[in-house]
Amino acid sequence: VGISLEMHAPVPGIERTPHSILSLGRIAPSKNIHVLIEALGILKTEHVECTASIYGSTLPENKAYEARLRSRVAEIGLGERVSFYPGVPNEQSPNVYSAHEIFVNISPQGMFDKTMLEAAACECIVVTANKDAAEYLDPSLIVQPSVEPHDIAQKLSLALTIEGERKDAILSHEHALVSYHSRTHLIERLAEEMKCTPQ
């Protein structure tokens, strides 16, 4: 993927908000943000302490979808827990990642979203539906392909409790995933492929 590890790293001086969840990316039905909101509603009914930030721009054809998301947040009483923000330029995203503990990406399988890697590089615990990253991530944090609210809520609830040695181990495995997809590794692989290409 070619992630810049010089840009994407924890930002000194920014403290992570305790029990904070982040979704960052374009606001569209394919991103399953409506399912995330239902999961956050479940966490509220289960009295799980957390807040969620949803960062992203919306294309004109998805403005009605965004409006429904905001309406649903109000309807199920998440106004004090869920905040919407505009999308941010890529160079500013490390500040956002570094202010949150958990990054959630539940796009369908086949959409390898680089934000997942950027968040991992900034040391967020990643909850994802992406099976391509499963070998590097804690299996207990991988959302099932059906992308059901109760499953997502269970994964987020677990992620909110992770600390100590287990957290260190998860972040270490995430670092291995990020290193594999780093810009440096990509350049090395491209150079190797070019050397092997017949002239």
mmCIF file with all atom_site columns, C-alpha atoms in Angstrom, residues 99-171:
data_model
loop_
_atom_site.group_PDB
_atom_site.id
_atom_site.type_symbol
_atom_site.label_atom_id
_atom_site.label_alt_id
_atom_site.label_comp_id
_atom_site.label_asym_id
_atom_site.label_entity_id
_atom_site.label_seq_id
_atom_site.pdbx_PDB_ins_code
_atom_site.Cartn_x
_atom_site.Cartn_y
_atom_site.Cartn_z
_atom_site.occupancy
_atom_site.B_iso_or_equiv
_atom_site.pdbx_formal_charge
_atom_site.auth_seq_id
_atom_site.auth_comp_id
_atom_site.auth_asym_id
_atom_site.auth_atom_id
_atom_site.pdbx_PDB_model_num
ATOM 1  C CA . ALA A 1 99  ? -6.207  11.451  19.908 1.00 0.00 ? 99  ALA A CA 1
ATOM 2  C CA . HIS A 1 100 ? -8.170  8.168   19.865 1.00 0.00 ? 100 HIS A CA 1
ATOM 3  C CA . GLU A 1 101 ? -7.687  4.730   21.391 1.00 0.00 ? 101 GLU A CA 1
ATOM 4  C CA . ILE A 1 102 ? -9.609  2.570   18.918 1.00 0.00 ? 102 ILE A CA 1
ATOM 5  C CA . PHE A 1 103 ? -10.009 2.763   15.159 1.00 0.00 ? 103 PHE A CA 1
ATOM 6  C CA . VAL A 1 104 ? -12.914 0.932   13.554 1.00 0.00 ? 104 VAL A CA 1
ATOM 7  C CA . ASN A 1 105 ? -13.194 0.046   9.866  1.00 0.00 ? 105 ASN A CA 1
ATOM 8  C CA . ILE A 1 106 ? -16.054 -2.197  8.813  1.00 0.00 ? 106 ILE A CA 1
ATOM 9  C CA . SER A 1 107 ? -15.991 -1.697  5.057  1.00 0.00 ? 107 SER A CA 1
ATOM 10 C CA . PRO A 1 108 ? -16.803 -4.902  3.146  1.00 0.00 ? 108 PRO A CA 1
ATOM 11 C CA . GLN A 1 109 ? -14.117 -7.438  2.388  1.00 0.00 ? 109 GLN A CA 1
ATOM 12 C CA . GLY A 1 110 ? -12.129 -6.442  -0.683 1.00 0.00 ? 110 GLY A CA 1
ATOM 13 C CA . MET A 1 111 ? -11.914 -2.754  0.295  1.00 0.00 ? 111 MET A CA 1
ATOM 14 C CA . PHE A 1 112 ? -8.403  -2.624  1.790  1.00 0.00 ? 112 PHE A CA 1
ATOM 15 C CA . ASP A 1 113 ? -8.670  0.817   3.334  1.00 0.00 ? 113 ASP A CA 1
ATOM 16 C CA . LYS A 1 114 ? -5.306  2.466   3.972  1.00 0.00 ? 114 LYS A CA 1
ATOM 17 C CA . THR A 1 115 ? -6.804  4.383   6.912  1.00 0.00 ? 115 THR A CA 1
ATOM 18 C CA . MET A 1 116 ? -6.687  1.117   8.847  1.00 0.00 ? 116 MET A CA 1
ATOM 19 C CA . LEU A 1 117 ? -2.915  0.994   8.327  1.00 0.00 ? 117 LEU A CA 1
ATOM 20 C CA . GLU A 1 118 ? -2.465  4.679   9.107  1.00 0.00 ? 118 GLU A CA 1
ATOM 21 C CA . ALA A 1 119 ? -4.383  4.259   12.369 1.00 0.00 ? 119 ALA A CA 1
ATOM 22 C CA . ALA A 1 120 ? -2.290  1.228   13.310 1.00 0.00 ? 120 ALA A CA 1
ATOM 23 C CA . ALA A 1 121 ? 0.889   3.196   12.579 1.00 0.00 ? 121 ALA A CA 1
ATOM 24 C CA . CYS A 1 122 ? -0.377  5.830   15.024 1.00 0.00 ? 122 CYS A CA 1
ATOM 25 C CA . GLU A 1 123 ? -0.900  3.061   17.622 1.00 0.00 ? 123 GLU A CA 1
ATOM 26 C CA . CYS A 1 124 ? -4.675  2.844   17.632 1.00 0.00 ? 124 CYS A CA 1
ATOM 27 C CA . ILE A 1 125 ? -6.108  -0.582  18.377 1.00 0.00 ? 125 ILE A CA 1
ATOM 28 C CA . VAL A 1 126 ? -7.813  -1.621  15.136 1.00 0.00 ? 126 VAL A CA 1
ATOM 29 C CA . VAL A 1 127 ? -11.230 -3.279  14.938 1.00 0.00 ? 127 VAL A CA 1
ATOM 30 C CA . THR A 1 128 ? -11.908 -4.288  11.348 1.00 0.00 ? 128 THR A CA 1
ATOM 31 C CA . ALA A 1 129 ? -13.925 -6.522  9.056  1.00 0.00 ? 129 ALA A CA 1
ATOM 32 C CA . ASN A 1 130 ? -10.948 -6.864  6.702  1.00 0.00 ? 130 ASN A CA 1
ATOM 33 C CA . LYS A 1 131 ? -9.822  -10.495 6.621  1.00 0.00 ? 131 LYS A CA 1
ATOM 34 C CA . ASP A 1 132 ? -6.726  -9.595  4.562  1.00 0.00 ? 132 ASP A CA 1
ATOM 35 C CA . ALA A 1 133 ? -5.221  -8.172  7.759  1.00 0.00 ? 133 ALA A CA 1
ATOM 36 C CA . ALA A 1 134 ? -6.359  -11.014 10.021 1.00 0.00 ? 134 ALA A CA 1
ATOM 37 C CA . GLU A 1 135 ? -2.985  -12.757 10.308 1.00 0.00 ? 135 GLU A CA 1
ATOM 38 C CA . TYR A 1 136 ? -1.498  -9.627  11.881 1.00 0.00 ? 136 TYR A CA 1
ATOM 39 C CA . LEU A 1 137 ? -4.420  -8.576  14.079 1.00 0.00 ? 137 LEU A CA 1
ATOM 40 C CA . ASP A 1 138 ? -5.965  -10.076 17.197 1.00 0.00 ? 138 ASP A CA 1
ATOM 41 C CA . PRO A 1 139 ? -8.645  -12.557 16.006 1.00 0.00 ? 139 PRO A CA 1
ATOM 42 C CA . SER A 1 140 ? -10.980 -11.344 18.741 1.00 0.00 ? 140 SER A CA 1
ATOM 43 C CA . LEU A 1 141 ? -11.071 -7.916  17.069 1.00 0.00 ? 141 LEU A CA 1
ATOM 44 C CA . ILE A 1 142 ? -11.971 -9.141  13.566 1.00 0.00 ? 142 ILE A CA 1
ATOM 45 C CA . VAL A 1 143 ? -15.614 -8.448  12.705 1.00 0.00 ? 143 VAL A CA 1
ATOM 46 C CA . GLN A 1 144 ? -17.520 -11.252 10.999 1.00 0.00 ? 144 GLN A CA 1
ATOM 47 C CA . PRO A 1 145 ? -18.301 -10.808 7.261  1.00 0.00 ? 145 PRO A CA 1
ATOM 48 C CA . SER A 1 146 ? -22.015 -10.364 8.020  1.00 0.00 ? 146 SER A CA 1
ATOM 49 C CA . VAL A 1 147 ? -21.119 -7.050  9.758  1.00 0.00 ? 147 VAL A CA 1
ATOM 50 C CA . GLU A 1 148 ? -23.842 -7.265  12.411 1.00 0.00 ? 148 GLU A CA 1
ATOM 51 C CA . PRO A 1 149 ? -24.275 -4.547  15.083 1.00 0.00 ? 149 PRO A CA 1
ATOM 52 C CA . HIS A 1 150 ? -24.104 -6.966  18.026 1.00 0.00 ? 150 HIS A CA 1
ATOM 53 C CA . ASP A 1 151 ? -20.861 -8.487  16.765 1.00 0.00 ? 151 ASP A CA 1
ATOM 54 C CA . ILE A 1 152 ? -19.317 -5.037  16.245 1.00 0.00 ? 152 ILE A CA 1
ATOM 55 C CA . ALA A 1 153 ? -20.494 -3.931  19.688 1.00 0.00 ? 153 ALA A CA 1
ATOM 56 C CA . GLN A 1 154 ? -18.889 -7.011  21.242 1.00 0.00 ? 154 GLN A CA 1
ATOM 57 C CA . LYS A 1 155 ? -15.584 -6.369  19.460 1.00 0.00 ? 155 LYS A CA 1
ATOM 58 C CA . LEU A 1 156 ? -15.563 -2.699  20.456 1.00 0.00 ? 156 LEU A CA 1
ATOM 59 C CA . SER A 1 157 ? -16.463 -3.531  24.061 1.00 0.00 ? 157 SER A CA 1
ATOM 60 C CA . LEU A 1 158 ? -13.532 -5.928  24.194 1.00 0.00 ? 158 LEU A CA 1
ATOM 61 C CA . ALA A 1 159 ? -11.147 -3.435  22.583 1.00 0.00 ? 159 ALA A CA 1
ATOM 62 C CA . LEU A 1 160 ? -12.090 -0.831  25.186 1.00 0.00 ? 160 LEU A CA 1
ATOM 63 C CA . THR A 1 161 ? -10.853 -3.124  27.967 1.00 0.00 ? 161 THR A CA 1
ATOM 64 C CA . ILE A 1 162 ? -7.483  -4.092  26.476 1.00 0.00 ? 162 ILE A CA 1
ATOM 65 C CA . GLU A 1 163 ? -4.451  -2.824  28.360 1.00 0.00 ? 163 GLU A CA 1
ATOM 66 C CA . GLY A 1 164 ? -1.041  -3.820  29.679 1.00 0.00 ? 164 GLY A CA 1
ATOM 67 C CA . GLU A 1 165 ? 0.916   -6.641  28.076 1.00 0.00 ? 165 GLU A CA 1
ATOM 68 C CA . ARG A 1 166 ? -1.949  -7.686  25.822 1.00 0.00 ? 166 ARG A CA 1
ATOM 69 C CA . LYS A 1 167 ? -2.225  -4.183  24.413 1.00 0.00 ? 167 LYS A CA 1
ATOM 70 C CA . ASP A 1 168 ? 1.534   -4.094  23.818 1.00 0.00 ? 168 ASP A CA 1
ATOM 71 C CA . ALA A 1 169 ? 1.332   -7.425  21.976 1.00 0.00 ? 169 ALA A CA 1
ATOM 72 C CA . ILE A 1 170 ? -1.546  -6.229  19.773 1.00 0.00 ? 170 ILE A CA 1
ATOM 73 C CA . LEU A 1 171 ? 0.273   -3.008  18.894 1.00 0.00 ? 171 LEU A CA 1
#
